[in-house]
PDB file of C-alpha atoms and ligand atoms in Angstrom:
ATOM      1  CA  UNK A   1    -119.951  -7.156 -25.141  1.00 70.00           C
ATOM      2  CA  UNK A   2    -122.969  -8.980 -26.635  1.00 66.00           C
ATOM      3  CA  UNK A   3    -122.725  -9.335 -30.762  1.00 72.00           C
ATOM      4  CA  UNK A   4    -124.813  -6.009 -31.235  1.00 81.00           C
ATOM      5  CA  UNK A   5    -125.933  -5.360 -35.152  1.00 86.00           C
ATOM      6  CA  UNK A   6    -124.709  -1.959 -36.826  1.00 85.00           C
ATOM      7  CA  UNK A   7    -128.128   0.030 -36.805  1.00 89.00           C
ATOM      8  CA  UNK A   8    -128.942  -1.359 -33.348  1.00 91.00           C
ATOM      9  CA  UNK A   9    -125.404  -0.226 -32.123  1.00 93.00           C
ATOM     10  CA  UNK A  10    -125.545   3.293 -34.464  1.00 94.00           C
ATOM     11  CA  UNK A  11    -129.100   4.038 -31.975  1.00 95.00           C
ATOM     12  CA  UNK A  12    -127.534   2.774 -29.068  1.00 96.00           C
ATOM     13  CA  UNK A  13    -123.972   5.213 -29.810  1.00 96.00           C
ATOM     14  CA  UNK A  14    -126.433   8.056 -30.501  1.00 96.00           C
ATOM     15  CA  UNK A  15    -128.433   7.843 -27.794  1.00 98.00           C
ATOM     16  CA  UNK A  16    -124.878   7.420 -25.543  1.00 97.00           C
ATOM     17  CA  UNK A  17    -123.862  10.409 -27.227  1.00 98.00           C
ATOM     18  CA  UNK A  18    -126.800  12.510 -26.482  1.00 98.00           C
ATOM     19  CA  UNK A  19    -126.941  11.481 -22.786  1.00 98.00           C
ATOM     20  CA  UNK A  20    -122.974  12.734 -22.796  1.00 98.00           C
ATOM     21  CA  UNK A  21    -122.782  15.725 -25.036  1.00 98.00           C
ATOM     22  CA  UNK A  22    -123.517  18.335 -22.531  1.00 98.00           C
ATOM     23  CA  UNK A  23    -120.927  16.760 -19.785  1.00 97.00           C
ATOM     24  CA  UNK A  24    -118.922  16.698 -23.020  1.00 97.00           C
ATOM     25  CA  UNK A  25    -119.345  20.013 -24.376  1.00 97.00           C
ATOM     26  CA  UNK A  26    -118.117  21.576 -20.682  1.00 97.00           C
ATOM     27  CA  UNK A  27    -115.209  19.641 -20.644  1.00 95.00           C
ATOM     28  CA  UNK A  28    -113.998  19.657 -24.229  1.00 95.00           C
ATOM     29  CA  UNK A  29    -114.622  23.708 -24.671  1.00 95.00           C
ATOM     30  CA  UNK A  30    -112.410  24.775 -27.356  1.00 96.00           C
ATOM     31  CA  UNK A  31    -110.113  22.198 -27.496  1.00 95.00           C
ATOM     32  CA  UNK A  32    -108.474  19.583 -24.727  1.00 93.00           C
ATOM     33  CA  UNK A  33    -104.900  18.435 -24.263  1.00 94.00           C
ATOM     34  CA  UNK A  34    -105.661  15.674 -26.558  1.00 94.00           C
ATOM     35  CA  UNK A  35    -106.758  18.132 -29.291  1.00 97.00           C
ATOM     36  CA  UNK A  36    -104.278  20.523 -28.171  1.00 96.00           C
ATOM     37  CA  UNK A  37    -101.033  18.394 -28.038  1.00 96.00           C
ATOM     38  CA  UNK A  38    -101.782  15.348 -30.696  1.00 98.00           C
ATOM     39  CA  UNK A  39    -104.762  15.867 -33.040  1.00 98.00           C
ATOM     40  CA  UNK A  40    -105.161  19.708 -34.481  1.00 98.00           C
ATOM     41  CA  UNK A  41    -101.800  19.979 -35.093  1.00 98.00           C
ATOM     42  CA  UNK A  42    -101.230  17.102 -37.415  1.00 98.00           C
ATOM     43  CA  UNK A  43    -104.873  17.647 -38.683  1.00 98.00           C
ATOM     44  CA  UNK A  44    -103.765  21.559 -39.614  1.00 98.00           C
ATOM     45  CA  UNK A  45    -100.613  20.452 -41.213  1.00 98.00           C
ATOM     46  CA  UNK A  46    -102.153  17.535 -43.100  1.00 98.00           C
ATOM     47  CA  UNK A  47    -105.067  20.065 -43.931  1.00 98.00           C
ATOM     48  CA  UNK A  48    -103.183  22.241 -45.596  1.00 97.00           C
ATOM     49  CA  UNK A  49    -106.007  24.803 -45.782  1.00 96.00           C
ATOM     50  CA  UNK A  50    -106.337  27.834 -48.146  1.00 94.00           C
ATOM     51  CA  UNK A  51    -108.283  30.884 -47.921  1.00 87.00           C
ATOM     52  CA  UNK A  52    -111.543  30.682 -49.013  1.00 94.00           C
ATOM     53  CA  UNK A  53    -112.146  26.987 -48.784  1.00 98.00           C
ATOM     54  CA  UNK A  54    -115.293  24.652 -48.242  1.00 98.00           C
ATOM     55  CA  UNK A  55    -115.025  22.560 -46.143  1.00 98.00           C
ATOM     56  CA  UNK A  56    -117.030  19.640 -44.150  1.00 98.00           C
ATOM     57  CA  UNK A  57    -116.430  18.486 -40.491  1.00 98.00           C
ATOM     58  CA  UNK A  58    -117.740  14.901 -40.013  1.00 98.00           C
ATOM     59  CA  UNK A  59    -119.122  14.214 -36.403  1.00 98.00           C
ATOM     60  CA  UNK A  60    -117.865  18.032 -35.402  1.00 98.00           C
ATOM     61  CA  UNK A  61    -118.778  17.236 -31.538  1.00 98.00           C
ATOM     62  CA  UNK A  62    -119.446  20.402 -30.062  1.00 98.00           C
ATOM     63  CA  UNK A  63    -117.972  22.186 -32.922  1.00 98.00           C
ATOM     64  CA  UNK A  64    -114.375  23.428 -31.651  1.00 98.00           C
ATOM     65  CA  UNK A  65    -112.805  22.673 -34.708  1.00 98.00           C
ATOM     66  CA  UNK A  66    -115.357  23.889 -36.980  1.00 98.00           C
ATOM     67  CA  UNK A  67    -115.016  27.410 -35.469  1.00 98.00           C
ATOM     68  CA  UNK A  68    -111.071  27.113 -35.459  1.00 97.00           C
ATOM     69  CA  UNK A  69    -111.547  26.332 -39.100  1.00 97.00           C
ATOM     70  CA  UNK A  70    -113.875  29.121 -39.306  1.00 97.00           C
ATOM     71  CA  UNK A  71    -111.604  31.397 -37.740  1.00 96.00           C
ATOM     72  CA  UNK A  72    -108.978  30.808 -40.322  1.00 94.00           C
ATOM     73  CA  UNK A  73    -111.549  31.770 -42.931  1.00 94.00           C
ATOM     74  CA  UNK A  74    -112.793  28.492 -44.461  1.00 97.00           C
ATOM     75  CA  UNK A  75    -116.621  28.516 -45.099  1.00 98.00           C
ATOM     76  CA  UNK A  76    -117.741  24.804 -43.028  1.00 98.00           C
ATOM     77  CA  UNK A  77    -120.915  22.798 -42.846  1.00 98.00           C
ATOM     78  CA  UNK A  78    -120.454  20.604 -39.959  1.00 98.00           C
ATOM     79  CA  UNK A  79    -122.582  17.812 -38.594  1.00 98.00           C
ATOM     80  CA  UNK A  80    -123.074  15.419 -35.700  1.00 98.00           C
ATOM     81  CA  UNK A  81    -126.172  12.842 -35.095  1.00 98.00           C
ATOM     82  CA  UNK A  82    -126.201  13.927 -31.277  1.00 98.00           C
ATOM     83  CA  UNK A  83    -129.080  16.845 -31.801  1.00 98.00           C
ATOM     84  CA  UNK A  84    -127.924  17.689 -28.516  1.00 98.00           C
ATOM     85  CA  UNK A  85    -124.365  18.042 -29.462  1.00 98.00           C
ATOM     86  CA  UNK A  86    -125.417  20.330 -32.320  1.00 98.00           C
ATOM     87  CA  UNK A  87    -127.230  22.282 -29.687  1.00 98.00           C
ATOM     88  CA  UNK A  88    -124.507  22.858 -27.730  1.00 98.00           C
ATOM     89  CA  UNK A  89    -122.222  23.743 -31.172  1.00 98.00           C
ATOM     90  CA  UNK A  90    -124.396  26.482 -32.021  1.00 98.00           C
ATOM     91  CA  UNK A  91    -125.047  27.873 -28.823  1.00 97.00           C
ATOM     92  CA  UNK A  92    -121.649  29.579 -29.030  1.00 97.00           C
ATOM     93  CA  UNK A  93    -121.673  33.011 -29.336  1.00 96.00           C
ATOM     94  CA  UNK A  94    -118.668  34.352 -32.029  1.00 96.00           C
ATOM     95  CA  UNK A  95    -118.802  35.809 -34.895  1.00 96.00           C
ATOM     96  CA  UNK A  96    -117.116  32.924 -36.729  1.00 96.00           C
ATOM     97  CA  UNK A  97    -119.430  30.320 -35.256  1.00 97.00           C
ATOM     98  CA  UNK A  98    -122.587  32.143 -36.585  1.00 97.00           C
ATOM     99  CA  UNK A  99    -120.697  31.791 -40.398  1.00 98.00           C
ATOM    100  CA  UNK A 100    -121.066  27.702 -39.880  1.00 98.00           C
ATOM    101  CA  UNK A 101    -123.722  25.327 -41.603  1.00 98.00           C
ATOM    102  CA  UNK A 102    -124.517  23.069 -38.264  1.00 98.00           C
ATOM    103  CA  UNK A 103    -126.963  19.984 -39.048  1.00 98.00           C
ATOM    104  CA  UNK A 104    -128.080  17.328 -37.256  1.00 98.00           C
ATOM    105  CA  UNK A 105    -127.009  14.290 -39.562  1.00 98.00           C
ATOM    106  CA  UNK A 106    -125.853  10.654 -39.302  1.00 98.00           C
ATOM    107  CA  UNK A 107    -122.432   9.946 -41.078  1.00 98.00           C
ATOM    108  CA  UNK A 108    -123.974   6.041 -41.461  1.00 97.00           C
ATOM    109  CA  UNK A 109    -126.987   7.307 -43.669  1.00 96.00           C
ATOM    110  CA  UNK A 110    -125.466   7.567 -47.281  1.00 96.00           C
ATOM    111  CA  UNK A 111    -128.929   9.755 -48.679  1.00 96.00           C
ATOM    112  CA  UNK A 112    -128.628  12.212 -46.371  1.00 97.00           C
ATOM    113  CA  UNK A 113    -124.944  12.614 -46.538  1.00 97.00           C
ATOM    114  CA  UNK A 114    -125.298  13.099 -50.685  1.00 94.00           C
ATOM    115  CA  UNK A 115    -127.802  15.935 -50.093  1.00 97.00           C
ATOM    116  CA  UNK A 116    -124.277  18.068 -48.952  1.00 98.00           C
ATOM    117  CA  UNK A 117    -123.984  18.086 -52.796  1.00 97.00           C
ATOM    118  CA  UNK A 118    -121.515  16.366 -55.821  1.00 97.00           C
ATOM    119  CA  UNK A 119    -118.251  17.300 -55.650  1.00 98.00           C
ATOM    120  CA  UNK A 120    -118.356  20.150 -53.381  1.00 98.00           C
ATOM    121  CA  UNK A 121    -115.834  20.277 -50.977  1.00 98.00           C
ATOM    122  CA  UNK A 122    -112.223  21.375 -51.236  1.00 98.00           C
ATOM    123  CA  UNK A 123    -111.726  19.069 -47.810  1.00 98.00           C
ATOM    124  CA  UNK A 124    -113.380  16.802 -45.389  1.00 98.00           C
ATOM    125  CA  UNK A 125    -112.136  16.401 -41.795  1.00 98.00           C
ATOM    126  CA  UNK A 126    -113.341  13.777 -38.735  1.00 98.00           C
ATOM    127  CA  UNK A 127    -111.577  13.883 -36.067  1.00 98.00           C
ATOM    128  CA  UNK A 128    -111.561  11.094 -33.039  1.00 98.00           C
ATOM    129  CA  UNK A 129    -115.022   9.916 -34.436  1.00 98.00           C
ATOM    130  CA  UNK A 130    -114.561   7.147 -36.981  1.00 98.00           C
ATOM    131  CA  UNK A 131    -113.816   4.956 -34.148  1.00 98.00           C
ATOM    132  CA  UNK A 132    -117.732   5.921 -32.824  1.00 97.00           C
ATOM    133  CA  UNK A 133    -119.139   4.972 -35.663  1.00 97.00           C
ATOM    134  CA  UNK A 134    -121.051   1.825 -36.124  1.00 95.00           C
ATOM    135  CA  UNK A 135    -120.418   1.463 -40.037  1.00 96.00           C
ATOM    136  CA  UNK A 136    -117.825   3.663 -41.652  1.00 98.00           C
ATOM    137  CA  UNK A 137    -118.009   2.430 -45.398  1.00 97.00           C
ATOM    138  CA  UNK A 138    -121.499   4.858 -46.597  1.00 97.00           C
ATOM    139  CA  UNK A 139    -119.490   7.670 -45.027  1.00 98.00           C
ATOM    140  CA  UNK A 140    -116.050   6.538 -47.503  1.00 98.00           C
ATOM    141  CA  UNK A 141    -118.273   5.919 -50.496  1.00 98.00           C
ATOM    142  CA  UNK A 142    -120.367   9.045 -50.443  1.00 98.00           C
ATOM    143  CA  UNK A 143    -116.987  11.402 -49.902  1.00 98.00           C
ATOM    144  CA  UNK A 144    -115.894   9.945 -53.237  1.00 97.00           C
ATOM    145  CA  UNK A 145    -118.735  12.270 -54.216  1.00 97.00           C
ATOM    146  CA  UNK A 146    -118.895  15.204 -52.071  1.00 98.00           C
ATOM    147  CA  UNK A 147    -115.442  15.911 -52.426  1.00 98.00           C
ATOM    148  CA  UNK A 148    -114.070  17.556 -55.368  1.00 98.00           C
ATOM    149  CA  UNK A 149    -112.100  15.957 -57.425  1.00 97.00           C
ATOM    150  CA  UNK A 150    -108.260  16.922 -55.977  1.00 97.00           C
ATOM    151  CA  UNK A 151    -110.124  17.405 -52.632  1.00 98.00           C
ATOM    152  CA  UNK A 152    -109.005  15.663 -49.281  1.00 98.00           C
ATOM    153  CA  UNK A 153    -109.904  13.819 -46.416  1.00 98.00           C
ATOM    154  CA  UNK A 154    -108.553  14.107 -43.256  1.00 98.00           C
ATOM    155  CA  UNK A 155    -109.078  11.828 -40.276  1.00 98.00           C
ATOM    156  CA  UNK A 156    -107.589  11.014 -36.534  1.00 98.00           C
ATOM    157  CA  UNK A 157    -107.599   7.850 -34.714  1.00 98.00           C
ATOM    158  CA  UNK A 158    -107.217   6.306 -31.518  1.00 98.00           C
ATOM    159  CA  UNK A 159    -104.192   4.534 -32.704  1.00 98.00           C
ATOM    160  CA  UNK A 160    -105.610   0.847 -32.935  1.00 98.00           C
ATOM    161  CA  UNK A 161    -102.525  -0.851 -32.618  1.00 98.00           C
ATOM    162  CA  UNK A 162    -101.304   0.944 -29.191  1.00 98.00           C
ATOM    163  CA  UNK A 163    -105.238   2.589 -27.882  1.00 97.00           C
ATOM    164  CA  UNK A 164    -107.362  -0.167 -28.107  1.00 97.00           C
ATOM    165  CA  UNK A 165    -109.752  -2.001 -25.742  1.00 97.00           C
ATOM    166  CA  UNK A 166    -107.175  -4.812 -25.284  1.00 97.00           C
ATOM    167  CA  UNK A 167    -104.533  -2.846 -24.316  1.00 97.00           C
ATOM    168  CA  UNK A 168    -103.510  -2.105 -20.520  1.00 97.00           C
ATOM    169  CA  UNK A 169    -100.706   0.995 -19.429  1.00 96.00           C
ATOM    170  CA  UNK A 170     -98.257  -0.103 -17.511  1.00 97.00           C
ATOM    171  CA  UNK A 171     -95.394   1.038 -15.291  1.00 96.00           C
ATOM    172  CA  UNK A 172     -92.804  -1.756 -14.262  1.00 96.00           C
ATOM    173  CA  UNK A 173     -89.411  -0.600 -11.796  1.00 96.00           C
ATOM    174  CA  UNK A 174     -86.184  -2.788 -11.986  1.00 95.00           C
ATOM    175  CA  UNK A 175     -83.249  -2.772  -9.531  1.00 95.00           C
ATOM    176  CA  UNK A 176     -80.596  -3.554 -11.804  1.00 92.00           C
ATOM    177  CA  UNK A 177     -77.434  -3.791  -9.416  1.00 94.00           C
ATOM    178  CA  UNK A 178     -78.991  -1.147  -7.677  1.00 95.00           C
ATOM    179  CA  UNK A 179     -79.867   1.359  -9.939  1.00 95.00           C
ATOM    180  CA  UNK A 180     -83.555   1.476  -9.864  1.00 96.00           C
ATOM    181  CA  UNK A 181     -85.611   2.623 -13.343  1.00 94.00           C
ATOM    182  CA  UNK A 182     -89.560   2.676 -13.857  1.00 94.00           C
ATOM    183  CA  UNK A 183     -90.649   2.257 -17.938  1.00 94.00           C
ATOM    184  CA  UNK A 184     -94.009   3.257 -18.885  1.00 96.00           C
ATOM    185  CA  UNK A 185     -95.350   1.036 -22.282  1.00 97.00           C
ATOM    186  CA  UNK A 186     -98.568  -0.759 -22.905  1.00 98.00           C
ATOM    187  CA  UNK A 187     -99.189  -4.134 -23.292  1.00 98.00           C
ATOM    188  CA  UNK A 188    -102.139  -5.048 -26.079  1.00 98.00           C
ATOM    189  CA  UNK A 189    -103.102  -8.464 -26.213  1.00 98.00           C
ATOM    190  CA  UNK A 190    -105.774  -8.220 -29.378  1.00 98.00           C
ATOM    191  CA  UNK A 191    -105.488  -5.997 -32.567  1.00 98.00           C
ATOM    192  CA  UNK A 192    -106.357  -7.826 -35.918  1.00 98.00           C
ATOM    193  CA  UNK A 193    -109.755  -8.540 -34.647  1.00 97.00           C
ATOM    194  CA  UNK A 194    -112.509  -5.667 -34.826  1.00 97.00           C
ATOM    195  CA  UNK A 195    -114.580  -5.532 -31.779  1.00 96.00           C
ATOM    196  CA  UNK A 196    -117.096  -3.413 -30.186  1.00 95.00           C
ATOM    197  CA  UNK A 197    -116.516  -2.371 -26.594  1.00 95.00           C
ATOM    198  CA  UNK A 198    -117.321   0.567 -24.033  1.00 95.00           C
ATOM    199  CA  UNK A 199    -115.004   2.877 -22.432  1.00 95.00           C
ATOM    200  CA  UNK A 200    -115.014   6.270 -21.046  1.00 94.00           C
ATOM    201  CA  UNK A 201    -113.506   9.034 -23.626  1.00 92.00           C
ATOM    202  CA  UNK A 202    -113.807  11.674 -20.904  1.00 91.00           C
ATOM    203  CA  UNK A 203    -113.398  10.340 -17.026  1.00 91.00           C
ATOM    204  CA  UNK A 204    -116.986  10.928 -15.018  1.00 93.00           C
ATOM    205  CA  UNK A 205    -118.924  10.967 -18.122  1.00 95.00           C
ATOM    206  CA  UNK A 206    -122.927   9.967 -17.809  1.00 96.00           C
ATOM    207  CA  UNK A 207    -122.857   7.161 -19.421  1.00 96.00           C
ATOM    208  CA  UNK A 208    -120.235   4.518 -20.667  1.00 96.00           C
ATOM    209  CA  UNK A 209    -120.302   4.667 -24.611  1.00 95.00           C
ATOM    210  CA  UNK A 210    -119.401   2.595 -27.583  1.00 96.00           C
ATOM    211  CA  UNK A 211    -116.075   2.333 -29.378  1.00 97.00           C
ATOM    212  CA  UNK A 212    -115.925   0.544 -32.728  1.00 97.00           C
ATOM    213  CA  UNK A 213    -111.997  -1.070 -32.856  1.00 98.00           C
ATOM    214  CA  UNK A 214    -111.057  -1.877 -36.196  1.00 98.00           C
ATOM    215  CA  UNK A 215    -107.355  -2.556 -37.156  1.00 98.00           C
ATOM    216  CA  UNK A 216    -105.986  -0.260 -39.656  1.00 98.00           C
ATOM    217  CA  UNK A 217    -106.657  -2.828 -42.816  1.00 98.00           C
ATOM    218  CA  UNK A 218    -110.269  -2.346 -41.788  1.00 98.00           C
ATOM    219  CA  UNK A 219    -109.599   1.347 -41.895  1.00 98.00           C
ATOM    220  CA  UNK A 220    -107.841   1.735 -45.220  1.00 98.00           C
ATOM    221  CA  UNK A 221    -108.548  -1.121 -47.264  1.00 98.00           C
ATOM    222  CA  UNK A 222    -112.158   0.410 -47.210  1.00 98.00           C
ATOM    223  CA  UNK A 223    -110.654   3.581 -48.613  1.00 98.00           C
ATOM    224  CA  UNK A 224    -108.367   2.122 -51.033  1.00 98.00           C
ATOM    225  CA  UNK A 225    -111.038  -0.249 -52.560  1.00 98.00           C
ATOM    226  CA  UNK A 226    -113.725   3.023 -52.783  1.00 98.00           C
ATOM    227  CA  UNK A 227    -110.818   4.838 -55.209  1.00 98.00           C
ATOM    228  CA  UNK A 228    -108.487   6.431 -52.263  1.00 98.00           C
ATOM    229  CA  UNK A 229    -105.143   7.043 -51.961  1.00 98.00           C
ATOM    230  CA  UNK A 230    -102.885   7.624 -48.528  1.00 98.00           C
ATOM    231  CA  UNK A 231    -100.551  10.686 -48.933  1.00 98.00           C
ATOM    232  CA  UNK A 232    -100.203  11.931 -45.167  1.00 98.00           C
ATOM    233  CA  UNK A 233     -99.639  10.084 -42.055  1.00 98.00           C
ATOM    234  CA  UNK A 234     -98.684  10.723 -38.658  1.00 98.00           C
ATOM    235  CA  UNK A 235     -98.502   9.421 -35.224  1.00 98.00           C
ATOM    236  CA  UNK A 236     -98.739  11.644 -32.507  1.00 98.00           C
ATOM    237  CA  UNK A 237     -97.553  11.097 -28.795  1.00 98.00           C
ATOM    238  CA  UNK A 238     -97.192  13.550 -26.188  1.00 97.00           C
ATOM    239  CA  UNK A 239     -93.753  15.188 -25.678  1.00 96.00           C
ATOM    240  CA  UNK A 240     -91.510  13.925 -22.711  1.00 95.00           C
ATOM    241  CA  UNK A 241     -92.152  17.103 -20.639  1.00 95.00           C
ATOM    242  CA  UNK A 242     -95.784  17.025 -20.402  1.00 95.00           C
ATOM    243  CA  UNK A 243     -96.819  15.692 -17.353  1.00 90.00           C
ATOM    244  CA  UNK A 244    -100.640  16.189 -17.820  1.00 80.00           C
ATOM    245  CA  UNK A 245    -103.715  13.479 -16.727  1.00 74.00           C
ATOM    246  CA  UNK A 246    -105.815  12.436 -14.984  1.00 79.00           C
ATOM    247  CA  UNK A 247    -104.392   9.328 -13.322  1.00 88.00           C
ATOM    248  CA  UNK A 248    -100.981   7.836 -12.471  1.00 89.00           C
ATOM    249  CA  UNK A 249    -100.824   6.021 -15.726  1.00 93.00           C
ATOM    250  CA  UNK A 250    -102.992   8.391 -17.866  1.00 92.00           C
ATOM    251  CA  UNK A 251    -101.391   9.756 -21.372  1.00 95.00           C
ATOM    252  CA  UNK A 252     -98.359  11.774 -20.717  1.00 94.00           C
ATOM    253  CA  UNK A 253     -95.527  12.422 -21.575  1.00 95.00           C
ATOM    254  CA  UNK A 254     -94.067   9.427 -19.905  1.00 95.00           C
ATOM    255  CA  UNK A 255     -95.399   7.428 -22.729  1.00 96.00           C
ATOM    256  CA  UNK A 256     -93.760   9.470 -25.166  1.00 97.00           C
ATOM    257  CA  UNK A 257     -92.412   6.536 -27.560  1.00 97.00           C
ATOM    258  CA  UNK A 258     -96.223   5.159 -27.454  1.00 98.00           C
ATOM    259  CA  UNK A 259     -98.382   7.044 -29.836  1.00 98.00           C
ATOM    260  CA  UNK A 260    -101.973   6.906 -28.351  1.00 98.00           C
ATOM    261  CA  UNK A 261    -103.424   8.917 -31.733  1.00 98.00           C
ATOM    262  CA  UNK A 262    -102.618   8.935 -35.459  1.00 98.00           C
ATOM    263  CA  UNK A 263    -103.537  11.165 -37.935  1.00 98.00           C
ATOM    264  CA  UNK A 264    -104.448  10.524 -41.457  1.00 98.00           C
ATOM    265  CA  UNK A 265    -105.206  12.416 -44.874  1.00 98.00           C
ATOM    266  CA  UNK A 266    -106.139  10.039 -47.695  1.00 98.00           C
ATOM    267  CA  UNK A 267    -107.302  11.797 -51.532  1.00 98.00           C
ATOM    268  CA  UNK A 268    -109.607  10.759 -54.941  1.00 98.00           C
ATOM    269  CA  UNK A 269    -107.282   8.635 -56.381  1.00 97.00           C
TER     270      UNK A 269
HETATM  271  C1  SAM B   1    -115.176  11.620 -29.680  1.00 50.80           C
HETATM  272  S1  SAM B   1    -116.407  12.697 -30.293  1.00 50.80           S
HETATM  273  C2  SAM B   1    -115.458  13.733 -31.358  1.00 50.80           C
HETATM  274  C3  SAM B   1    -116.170  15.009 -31.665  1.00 50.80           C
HETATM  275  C4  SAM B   1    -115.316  16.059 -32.353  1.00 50.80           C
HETATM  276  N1  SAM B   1    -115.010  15.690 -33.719  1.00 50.80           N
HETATM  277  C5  SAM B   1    -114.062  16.281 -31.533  1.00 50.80           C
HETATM  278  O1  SAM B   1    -112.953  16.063 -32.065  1.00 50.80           O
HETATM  279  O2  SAM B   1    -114.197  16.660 -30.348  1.00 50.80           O
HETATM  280  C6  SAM B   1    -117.280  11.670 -31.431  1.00 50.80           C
HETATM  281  C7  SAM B   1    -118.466  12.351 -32.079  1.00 50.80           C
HETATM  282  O3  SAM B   1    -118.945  11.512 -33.122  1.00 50.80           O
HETATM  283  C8  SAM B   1    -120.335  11.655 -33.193  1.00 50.80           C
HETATM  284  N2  SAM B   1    -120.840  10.510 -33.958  1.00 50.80           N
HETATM  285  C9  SAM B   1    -120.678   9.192 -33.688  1.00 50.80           C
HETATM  286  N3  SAM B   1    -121.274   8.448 -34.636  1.00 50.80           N
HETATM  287  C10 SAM B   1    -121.814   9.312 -35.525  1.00 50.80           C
HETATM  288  C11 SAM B   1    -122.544   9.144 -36.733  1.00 50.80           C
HETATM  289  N4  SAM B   1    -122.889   7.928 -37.171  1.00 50.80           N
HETATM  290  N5  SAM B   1    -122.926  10.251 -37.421  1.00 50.80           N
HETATM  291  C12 SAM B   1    -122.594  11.484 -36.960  1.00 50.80           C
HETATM  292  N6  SAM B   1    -121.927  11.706 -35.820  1.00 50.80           N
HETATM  293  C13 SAM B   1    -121.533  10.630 -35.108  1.00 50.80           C
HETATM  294  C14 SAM B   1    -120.745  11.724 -31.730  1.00 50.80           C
HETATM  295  O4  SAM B   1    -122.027  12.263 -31.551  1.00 50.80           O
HETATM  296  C15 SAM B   1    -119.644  12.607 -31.153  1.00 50.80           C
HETATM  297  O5  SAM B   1    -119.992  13.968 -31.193  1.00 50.80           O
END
C-alpha cells in the first residue's frame, strides 16, 4: 500500500469501518469462534473482574463484550468511532445492554478520551482493535489517567509474529518411505517492520479494510515508556479437535501449535 499518513489512514479505517459494521454486526452477534475459542477466555481470566466494577471497552465493535461484561455485573462505558457500529451496539434489546454508557468516540483523539474522567476505571479492555488503529500511543498515554491507580488494561492481538500480512498458511504432504503426513504451519517472511495493509477480518465483507502491523516492541515499548508494566500474557490457538473455517487452510485446529491471537494485560507501574 501507498505511504498513507495517520489521520488520513484513521478517516480512511473509519469510514471502512462504517461501510462494514452492519455486515459485521450480523456476523459477529454475540461472539464468533474467534471470540469464543481464543480471545474472551484469556481476556476473562486476565480480567479478573469483581463485582461492582467500572469498567471501559475500547473500540467495543458491536458491543458483545460490553454486554457479557454487563451481564457479569460490571457498570461499562464503551466506545467505537464507527457511529454506525454504536448504532448497531445499542440497538440490542436486554436488560444488561440498556445499563451500558455507548459513545461514539475515537481512541486516536487524546481530549476526548480524558473527558471519560481521571482515574476512573477499575479496568480497560480492547479487544482485536489495536491492530485497527492508525496511532495507538494517545490511547496508552491517556489510560495512564483514566485508569485508577492499581487498575488494568487488557488487550488482544492478532499475534504479529505468526498473523501478519506477510505471512501465508500452508499445508505441505511428505511420503517418507511410504508413510504419507500433511503439516499445517505458516510461513512469515516480514515481522520487525510495521506496515499498513488491507485484509478481510470477516470473509464477504463490503469493503477491504486497514490493518496497522506493528511488531510487539512497537506494542509494548510504547507502554513501558508511558509508566506500564506486563503482568499477564497469553497465546491462544485453537485446540486440535476443532475443525471450524471457512476455507481449507482457515484457523483450526490443525494449526494448533500456531497461535493466530495473543492476549495481554499490562498495569500503572
Ligand atoms: C476488529 S473490530 C473489534 C471490535 C470488538 N472489540 C470485537 O472484539 O468484536 C475493530 C473495531 O475497532 C474500531 N476502531 C478502529 N479504530 C478505532 C479508533 N481510532 N477509535 C475507536 N474505535 C476504533 C472499529 O470501528 C471496529 O469496531
Amino acid at each position: 500500500m501507498r505511504e498513507i499518513k495517520p489521520r488520513e489512514a484513521n478517516e480512511k479505517a473509519r469510514k471502512v469501518w462504517n461501510s462494514n459494521a452492519t455486515f459485521w454486526n450480523k456476523h459477529m452477534g454475540e461472539g464468533n469462534d474467534f471470540v469464543n475459542h481464543l480471545v474472551w477466555p484469556a481476556t476473562e481470566r486476565l480480567l479478573d473482574l469483581k463485582a461492582n466494577e467500572e469498567i471501559l471497552d475500547i473500540a467495543c465493535g458491536n458491543g458483545f463484550s460490553s454486554r457479557k461484561l454487563s451481564r457479569i455485573g460490571a457498570k461499562v462505558t464503551a466506545f467505537d468511532f464507527s457511529e454506525v457500529m454504536i448504532e448497531a451496539a445499542m440497538s440490542v434489546k436486554s436488560d444488561e445492554n440498556k445499563r451500558i454508557d455507548y459513545r461514539v468516540m475515537d481512541a486516536t483523539d487524546p481530549s476526548a478520551l480524558l473527558d471519560l474522567g481521571t482515574h476512573r476505571y477499575d479496568a480497560a479492555i480492547c479487544c482485536m482493535a489495536l491492530f485497527d488503529m492508525a496511532d495507538i500511543e494517545p490511547l496508552f498515554r491517556s489510560l495512564l489517567r483514566l485508569l485508577k491507580k492499581d487498575g488494568r488494561f487488557v488487550f488482544s492481538l492478532i499475534h504479529p509474529c505468526f498473523n501478519n500480512d506477510r505471512m501465508v498458511q500452508i499445508a505441505e504432504m511428505e511420503d517418507r518411505e511410504g508413510e504419507i503426513s500433511t503439516r499445517y504451519g505458516v510461513k512469515v517472511w516480514g515481522y520487525m517492520t510495521p506496515t499498513t495493509s488491507q485484509g478481510v477480518g470477516i470473509p464477504g465483507q463490503p469493503e477491504v479494510q486497514l490493518y496497522f502491523h506493528r511488531p510487539l516492541q512497537l506494542v509494548l515499548q510504547p507502554l513501558f515508556r508511558i509508566g506500564f508494566v506486563l503482568d499477564g500474557f497469553e497465546e491462544r490457538a485453537f485446540p486440535p479437535e476443532y475443525d471450524g473455517g471457512t476455507f481449507p487452510l482457515s484457523w483450526s485446529g490443525k494449526y494448533s501449535e500456531i497461535p493466530p491471537v495473543l492476549v495481554a494485560r499490562v498495569r500503572p507501574k
